[in-house]
Tab-separated table of C-alpha atoms in Angstrom:
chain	number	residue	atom	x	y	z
A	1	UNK	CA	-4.237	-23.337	13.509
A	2	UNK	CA	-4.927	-21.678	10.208
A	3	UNK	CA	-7.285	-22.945	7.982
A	4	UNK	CA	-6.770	-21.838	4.756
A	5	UNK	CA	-8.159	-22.775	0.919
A	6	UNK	CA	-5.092	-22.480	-1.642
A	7	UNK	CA	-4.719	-22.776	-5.865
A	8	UNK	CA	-6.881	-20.766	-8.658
A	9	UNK	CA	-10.235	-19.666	-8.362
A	10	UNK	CA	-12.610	-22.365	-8.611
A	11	UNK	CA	-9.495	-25.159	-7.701
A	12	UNK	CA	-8.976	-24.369	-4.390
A	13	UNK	CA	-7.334	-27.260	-2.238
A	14	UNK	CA	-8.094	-27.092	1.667
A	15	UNK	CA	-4.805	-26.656	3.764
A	16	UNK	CA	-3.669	-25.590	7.330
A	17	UNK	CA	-0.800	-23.581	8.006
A	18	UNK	CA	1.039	-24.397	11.129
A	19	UNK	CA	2.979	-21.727	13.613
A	20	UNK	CA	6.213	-23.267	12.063
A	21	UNK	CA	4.902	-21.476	8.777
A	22	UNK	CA	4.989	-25.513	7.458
A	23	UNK	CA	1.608	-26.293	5.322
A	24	UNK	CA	-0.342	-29.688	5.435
A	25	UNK	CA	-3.071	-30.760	2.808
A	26	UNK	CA	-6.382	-31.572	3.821
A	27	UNK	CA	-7.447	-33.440	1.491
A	28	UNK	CA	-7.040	-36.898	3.110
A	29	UNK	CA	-10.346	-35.296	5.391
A	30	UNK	CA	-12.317	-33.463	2.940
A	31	UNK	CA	-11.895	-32.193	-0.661
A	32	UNK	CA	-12.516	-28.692	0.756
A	33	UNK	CA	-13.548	-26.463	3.544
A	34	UNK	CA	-17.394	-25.964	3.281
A	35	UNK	CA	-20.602	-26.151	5.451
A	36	UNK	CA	-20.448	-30.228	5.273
A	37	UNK	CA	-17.011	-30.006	6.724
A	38	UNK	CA	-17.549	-27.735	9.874
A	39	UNK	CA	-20.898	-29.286	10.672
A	40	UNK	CA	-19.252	-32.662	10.668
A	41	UNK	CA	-17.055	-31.760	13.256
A	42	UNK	CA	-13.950	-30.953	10.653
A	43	UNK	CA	-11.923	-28.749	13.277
A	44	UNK	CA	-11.591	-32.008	15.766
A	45	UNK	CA	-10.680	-33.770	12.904
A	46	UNK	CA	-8.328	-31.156	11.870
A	47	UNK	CA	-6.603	-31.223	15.515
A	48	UNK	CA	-6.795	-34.912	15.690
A	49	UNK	CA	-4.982	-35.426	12.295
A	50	UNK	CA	-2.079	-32.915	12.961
A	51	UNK	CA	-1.790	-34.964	16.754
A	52	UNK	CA	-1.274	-38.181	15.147
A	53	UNK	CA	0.686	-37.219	11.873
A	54	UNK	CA	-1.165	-37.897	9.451
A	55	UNK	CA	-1.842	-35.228	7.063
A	56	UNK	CA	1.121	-34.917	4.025
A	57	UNK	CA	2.922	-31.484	3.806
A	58	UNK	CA	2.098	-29.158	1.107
A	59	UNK	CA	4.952	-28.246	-0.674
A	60	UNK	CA	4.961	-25.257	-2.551
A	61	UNK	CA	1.950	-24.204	-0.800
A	62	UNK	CA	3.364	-20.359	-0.123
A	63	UNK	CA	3.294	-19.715	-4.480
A	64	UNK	CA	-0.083	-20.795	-4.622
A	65	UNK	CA	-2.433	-18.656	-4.776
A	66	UNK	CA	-4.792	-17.789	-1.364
A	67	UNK	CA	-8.843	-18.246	-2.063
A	68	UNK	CA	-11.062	-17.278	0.629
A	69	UNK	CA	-10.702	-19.813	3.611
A	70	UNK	CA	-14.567	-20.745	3.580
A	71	UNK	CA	-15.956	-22.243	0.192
A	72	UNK	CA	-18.701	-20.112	-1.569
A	73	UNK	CA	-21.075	-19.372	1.561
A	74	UNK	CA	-25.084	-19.966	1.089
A	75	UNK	CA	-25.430	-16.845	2.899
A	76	UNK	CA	-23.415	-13.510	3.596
A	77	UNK	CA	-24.892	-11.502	6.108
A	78	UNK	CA	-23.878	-7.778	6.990
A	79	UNK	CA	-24.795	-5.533	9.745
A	80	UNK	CA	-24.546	-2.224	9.814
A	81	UNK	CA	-23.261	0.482	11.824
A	82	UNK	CA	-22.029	-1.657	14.798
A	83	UNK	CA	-19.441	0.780	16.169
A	84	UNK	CA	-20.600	4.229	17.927
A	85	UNK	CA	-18.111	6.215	15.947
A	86	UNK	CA	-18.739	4.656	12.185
A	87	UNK	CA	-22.521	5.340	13.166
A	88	UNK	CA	-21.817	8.960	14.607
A	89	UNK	CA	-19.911	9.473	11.330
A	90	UNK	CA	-22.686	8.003	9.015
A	91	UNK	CA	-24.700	10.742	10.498
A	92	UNK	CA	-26.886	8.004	12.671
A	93	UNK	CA	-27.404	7.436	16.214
A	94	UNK	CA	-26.029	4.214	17.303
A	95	UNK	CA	-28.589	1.176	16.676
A	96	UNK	CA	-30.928	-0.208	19.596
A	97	UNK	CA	-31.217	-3.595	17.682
A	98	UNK	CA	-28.594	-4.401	15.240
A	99	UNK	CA	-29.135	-3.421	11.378
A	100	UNK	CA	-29.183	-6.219	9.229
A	101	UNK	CA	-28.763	-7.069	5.306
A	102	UNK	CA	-27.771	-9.845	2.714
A	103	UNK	CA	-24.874	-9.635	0.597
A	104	UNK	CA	-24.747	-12.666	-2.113
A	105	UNK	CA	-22.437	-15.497	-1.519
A	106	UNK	CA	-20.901	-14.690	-4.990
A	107	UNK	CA	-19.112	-11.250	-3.715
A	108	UNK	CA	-17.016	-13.178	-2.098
A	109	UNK	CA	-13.254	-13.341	-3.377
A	110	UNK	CA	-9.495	-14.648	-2.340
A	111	UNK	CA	-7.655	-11.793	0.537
A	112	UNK	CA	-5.474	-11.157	-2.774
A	113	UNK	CA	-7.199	-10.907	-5.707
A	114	UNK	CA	-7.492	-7.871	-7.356
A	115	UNK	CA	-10.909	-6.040	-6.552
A	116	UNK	CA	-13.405	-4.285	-9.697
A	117	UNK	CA	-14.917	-0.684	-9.170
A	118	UNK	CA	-18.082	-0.923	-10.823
A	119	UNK	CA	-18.171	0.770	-14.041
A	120	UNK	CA	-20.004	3.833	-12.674
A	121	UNK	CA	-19.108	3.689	-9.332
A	122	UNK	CA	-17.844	6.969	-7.906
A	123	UNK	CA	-17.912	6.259	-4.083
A	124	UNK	CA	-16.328	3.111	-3.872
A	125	UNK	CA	-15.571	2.590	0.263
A	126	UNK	CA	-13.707	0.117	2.718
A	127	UNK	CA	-14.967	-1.748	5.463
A	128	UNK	CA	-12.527	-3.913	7.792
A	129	UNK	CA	-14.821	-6.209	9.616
A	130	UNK	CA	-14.117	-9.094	11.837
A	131	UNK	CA	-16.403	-12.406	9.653
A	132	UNK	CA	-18.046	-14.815	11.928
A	133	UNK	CA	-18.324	-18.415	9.949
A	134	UNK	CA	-21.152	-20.542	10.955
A	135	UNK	CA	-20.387	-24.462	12.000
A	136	UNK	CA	-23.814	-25.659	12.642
A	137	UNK	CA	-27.434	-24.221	11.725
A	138	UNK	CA	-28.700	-21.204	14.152
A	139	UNK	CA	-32.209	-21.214	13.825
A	140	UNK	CA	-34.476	-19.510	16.971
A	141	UNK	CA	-31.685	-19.952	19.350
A	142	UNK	CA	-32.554	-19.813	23.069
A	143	UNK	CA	-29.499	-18.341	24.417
A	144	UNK	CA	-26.309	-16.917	23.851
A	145	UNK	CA	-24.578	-19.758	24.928
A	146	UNK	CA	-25.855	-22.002	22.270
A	147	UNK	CA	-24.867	-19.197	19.523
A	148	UNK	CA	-21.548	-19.250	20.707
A	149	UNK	CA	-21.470	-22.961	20.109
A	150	UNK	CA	-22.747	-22.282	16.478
A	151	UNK	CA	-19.338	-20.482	15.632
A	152	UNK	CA	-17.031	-22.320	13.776
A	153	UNK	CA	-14.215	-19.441	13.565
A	154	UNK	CA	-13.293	-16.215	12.898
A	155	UNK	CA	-12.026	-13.913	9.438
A	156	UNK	CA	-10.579	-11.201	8.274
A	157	UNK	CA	-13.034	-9.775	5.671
A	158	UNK	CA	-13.142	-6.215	3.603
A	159	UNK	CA	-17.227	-5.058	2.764
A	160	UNK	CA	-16.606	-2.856	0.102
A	161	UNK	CA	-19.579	-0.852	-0.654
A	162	UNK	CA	-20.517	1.419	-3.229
A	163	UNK	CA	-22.521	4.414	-1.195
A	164	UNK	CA	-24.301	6.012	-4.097
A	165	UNK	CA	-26.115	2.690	-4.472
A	166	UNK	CA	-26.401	1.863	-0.929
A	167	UNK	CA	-27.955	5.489	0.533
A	168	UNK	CA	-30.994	7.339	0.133
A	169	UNK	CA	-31.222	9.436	-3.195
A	170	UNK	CA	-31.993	8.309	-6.576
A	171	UNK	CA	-33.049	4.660	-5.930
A	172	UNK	CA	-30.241	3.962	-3.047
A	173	UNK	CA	-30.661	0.403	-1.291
A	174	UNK	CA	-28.596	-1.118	0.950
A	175	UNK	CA	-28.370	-4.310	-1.335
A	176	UNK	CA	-27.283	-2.448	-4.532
A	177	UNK	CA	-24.344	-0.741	-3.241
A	178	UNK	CA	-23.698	-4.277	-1.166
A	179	UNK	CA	-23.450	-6.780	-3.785
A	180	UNK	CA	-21.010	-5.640	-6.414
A	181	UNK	CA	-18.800	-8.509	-7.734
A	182	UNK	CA	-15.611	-9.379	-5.708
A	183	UNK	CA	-17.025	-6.917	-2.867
A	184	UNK	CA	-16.439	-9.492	-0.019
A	185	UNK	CA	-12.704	-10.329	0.131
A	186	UNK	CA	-12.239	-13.201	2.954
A	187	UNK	CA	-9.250	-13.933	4.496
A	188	UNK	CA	-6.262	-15.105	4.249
A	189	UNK	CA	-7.094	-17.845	6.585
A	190	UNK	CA	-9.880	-19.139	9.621
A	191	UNK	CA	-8.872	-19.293	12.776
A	192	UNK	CA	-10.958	-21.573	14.924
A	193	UNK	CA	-13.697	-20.218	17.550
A	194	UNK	CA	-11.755	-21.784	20.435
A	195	UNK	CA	-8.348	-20.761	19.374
A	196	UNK	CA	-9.029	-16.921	19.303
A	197	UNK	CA	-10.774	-14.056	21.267
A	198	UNK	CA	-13.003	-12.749	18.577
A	199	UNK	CA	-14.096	-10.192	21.091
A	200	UNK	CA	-10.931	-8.230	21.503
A	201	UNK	CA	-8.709	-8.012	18.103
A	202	UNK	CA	-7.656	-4.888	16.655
A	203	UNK	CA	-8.369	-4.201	13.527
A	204	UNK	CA	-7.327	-1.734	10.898
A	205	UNK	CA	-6.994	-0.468	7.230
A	206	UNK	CA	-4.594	1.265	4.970
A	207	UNK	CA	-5.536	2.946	1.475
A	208	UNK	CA	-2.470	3.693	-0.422
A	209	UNK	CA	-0.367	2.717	2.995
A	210	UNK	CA	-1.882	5.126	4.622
A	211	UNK	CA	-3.614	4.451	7.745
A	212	UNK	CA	-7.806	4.859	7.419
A	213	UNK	CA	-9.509	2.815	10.475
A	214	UNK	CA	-7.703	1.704	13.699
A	215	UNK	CA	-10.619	0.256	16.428
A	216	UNK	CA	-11.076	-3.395	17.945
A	217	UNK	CA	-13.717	-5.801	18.155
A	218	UNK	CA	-14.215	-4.776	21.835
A	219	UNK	CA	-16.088	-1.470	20.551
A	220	UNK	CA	-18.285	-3.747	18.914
A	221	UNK	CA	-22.258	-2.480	20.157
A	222	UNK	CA	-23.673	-6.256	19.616
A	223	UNK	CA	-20.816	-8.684	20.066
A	224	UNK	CA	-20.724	-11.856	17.937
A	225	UNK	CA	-22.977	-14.229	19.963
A	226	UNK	CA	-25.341	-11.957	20.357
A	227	UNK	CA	-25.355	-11.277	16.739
A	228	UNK	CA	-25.741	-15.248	15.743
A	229	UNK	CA	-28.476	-14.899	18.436
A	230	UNK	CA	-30.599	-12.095	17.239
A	231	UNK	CA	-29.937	-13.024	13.385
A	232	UNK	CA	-31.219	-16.812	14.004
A	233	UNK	CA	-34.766	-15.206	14.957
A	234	UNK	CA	-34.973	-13.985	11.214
A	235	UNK	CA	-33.528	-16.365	8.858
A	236	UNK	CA	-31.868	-20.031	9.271
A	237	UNK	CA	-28.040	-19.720	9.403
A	238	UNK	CA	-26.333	-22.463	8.307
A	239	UNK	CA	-23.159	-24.165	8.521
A	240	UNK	CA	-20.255	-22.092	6.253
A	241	UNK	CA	-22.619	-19.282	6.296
A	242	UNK	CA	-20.504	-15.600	7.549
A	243	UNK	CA	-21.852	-13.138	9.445
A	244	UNK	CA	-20.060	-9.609	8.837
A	245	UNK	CA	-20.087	-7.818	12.347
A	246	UNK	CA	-19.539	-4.324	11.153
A	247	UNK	CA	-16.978	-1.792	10.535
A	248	UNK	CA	-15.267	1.199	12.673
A	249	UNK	CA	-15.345	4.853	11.897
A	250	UNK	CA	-12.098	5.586	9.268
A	251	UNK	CA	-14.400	5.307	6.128
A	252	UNK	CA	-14.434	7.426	3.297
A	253	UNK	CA	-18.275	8.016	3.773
A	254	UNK	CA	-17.009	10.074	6.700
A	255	UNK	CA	-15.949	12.677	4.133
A	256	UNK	CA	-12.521	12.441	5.664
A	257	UNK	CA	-11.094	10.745	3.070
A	258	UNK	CA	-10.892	10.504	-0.621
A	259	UNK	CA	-13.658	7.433	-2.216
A	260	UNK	CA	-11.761	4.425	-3.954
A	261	UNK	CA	-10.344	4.804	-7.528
A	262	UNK	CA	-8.813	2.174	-10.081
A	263	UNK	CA	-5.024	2.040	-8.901
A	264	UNK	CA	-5.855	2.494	-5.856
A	265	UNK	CA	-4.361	-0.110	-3.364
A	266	UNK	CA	-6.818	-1.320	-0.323
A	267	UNK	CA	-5.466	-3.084	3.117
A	268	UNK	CA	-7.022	-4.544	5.469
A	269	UNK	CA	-6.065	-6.362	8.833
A	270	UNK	CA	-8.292	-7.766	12.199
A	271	UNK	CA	-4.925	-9.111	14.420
A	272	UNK	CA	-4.473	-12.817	14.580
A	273	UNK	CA	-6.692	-13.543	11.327
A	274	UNK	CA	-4.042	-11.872	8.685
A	275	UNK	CA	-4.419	-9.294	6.558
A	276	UNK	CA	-5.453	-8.516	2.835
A	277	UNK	CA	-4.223	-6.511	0.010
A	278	UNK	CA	-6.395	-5.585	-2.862
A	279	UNK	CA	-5.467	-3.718	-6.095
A	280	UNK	CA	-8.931	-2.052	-7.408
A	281	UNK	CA	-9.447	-1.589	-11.050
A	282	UNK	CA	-11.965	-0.631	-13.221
A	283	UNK	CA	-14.443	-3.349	-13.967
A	284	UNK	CA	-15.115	-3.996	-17.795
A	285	UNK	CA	-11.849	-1.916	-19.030
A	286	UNK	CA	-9.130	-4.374	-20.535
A	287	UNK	CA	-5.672	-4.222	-18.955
């Protein structure tokens, strides 16, 4: 089961997309996929619906356009440096506890859309990252069993960062280079908790087609229960809330690779929850 959100920005209609590659509307269950839906138990209803025929087919659906799967998210939460290799390559040891920061809910944007580099950005970088979505508030959690339970699903998400903002130098913080506008492509579609091993998918990224990162979510240092865990002694997760686990080494930060320029075409991929395409151009120059 994929559940997806599909039309223009700020219209999307909830939808699932089926093995067959038919689509049904979800609308006869909820006018979209949010926190309200997924705490109300909307992936049982989901299953239940599609077992007894009842949702309508969405025709058309593959010419609409694909928003991000979760509606606008309360909270985005990153952590950093969760792969041995991206931290050897950031020049840092890898993390005893994970390392943890807030992106705003309004980075997020559709697997698709195009993607702005700031104005004076100059070190523009990818991150494929597997996206946890919360399905019901994590707050002081005993155990990892009951995080687990707090996972709705799974996404494919991009954390484009700018690292002249983010790193130490002339006023660098994490949450500058972290919360750029359209900096937290989702996407295309959720895959539910139960329905997919978030804790061994492959995931990679292309720049230009050619091939950056290639890891999988088994080299992950703190897996995703554990990071629901340790995150819910901090802050209240709550339902439609995501959780970025971290990216693999393959960045440009590395100094392998060139930084991110207007024209520039981004891809993205964790196996099983689809992959992404973004176009970058420059923010505030008209077309």
């Amino acid at each position: 089961m994929k559940i997806m959100r599909l039309g223009e920005s700020g219209k999307e209609q909830p939808a699932v997309m089926m093995p067959s590659g038919r689509y049904y509307s979800l609308l006869p269950l909820t006018q979209d996929v949010d926190g309200a839906f997924l705490a109300s138990g909307g992936v049982d209803k989901i299953r239940e619906a599609l077992e007894s025929g009842s949702l309508p087919e969405l025709e058309g659906a593959e010419r609409l356009r694909v928003g991000p799967p979760i509606a606008r998210p309360g909270s985005v939460v990153g952590i950093g440096m969760n792969y041995a290799a991206h931290a050897a390559e950031s020049g840092s040891a890898p993390p005893e506890v994970p390392v943890v920061f807030l992106k705003p809910g309004n980075t997020v944007a559709g697997p698709f859309d195009p993607a702005p580099v700031p104005p004076n950005s100059s070190s523009y970088d990818w991150e494929v990252e597997l996206g946890i979505v919360i399905g019901r508030e994590a707050s002081y959690l005993e155990s990892l069993s009951q995080a687990e339970d707090c996972i709705a699903g799974y996404v494919t998400a991009n954390d484009l960062s700018e690292r002249e903002y983010q790193l130490p130098g002339a006023a660098g913080q994490w949450t500058k280079g972290k919360s750029l506008p359209g900096s937290t492509p989702l996407g295309p579609w959720l895959v539910p908790a139960g329905e997919i091993d978030g804790g061994s998918l492959p995931l990679r990224s292309w720049v230009n087609g050619e091939p950056r990162q290639d890891s999988d979510t088994s080299e992950l240092i703190f897996d995703a229960a554990t990071l629901v865990h340790h995150c819910s002694q901090y802050m209240r997760l709550e339902p439609g809330d995501v959780v970025l686990t971290g990216t693999p080494e393959g960045v440009a930060l590395s100094g392998r690779f060139p930084y991110l320029q207007p024209g520039d075409v981004v891809e993205v991929e964790v196996v099983g929850l689809g992959r992404q395409r973004q176009e970058l151009f420059r923010a505030g120059e008209s077309g």
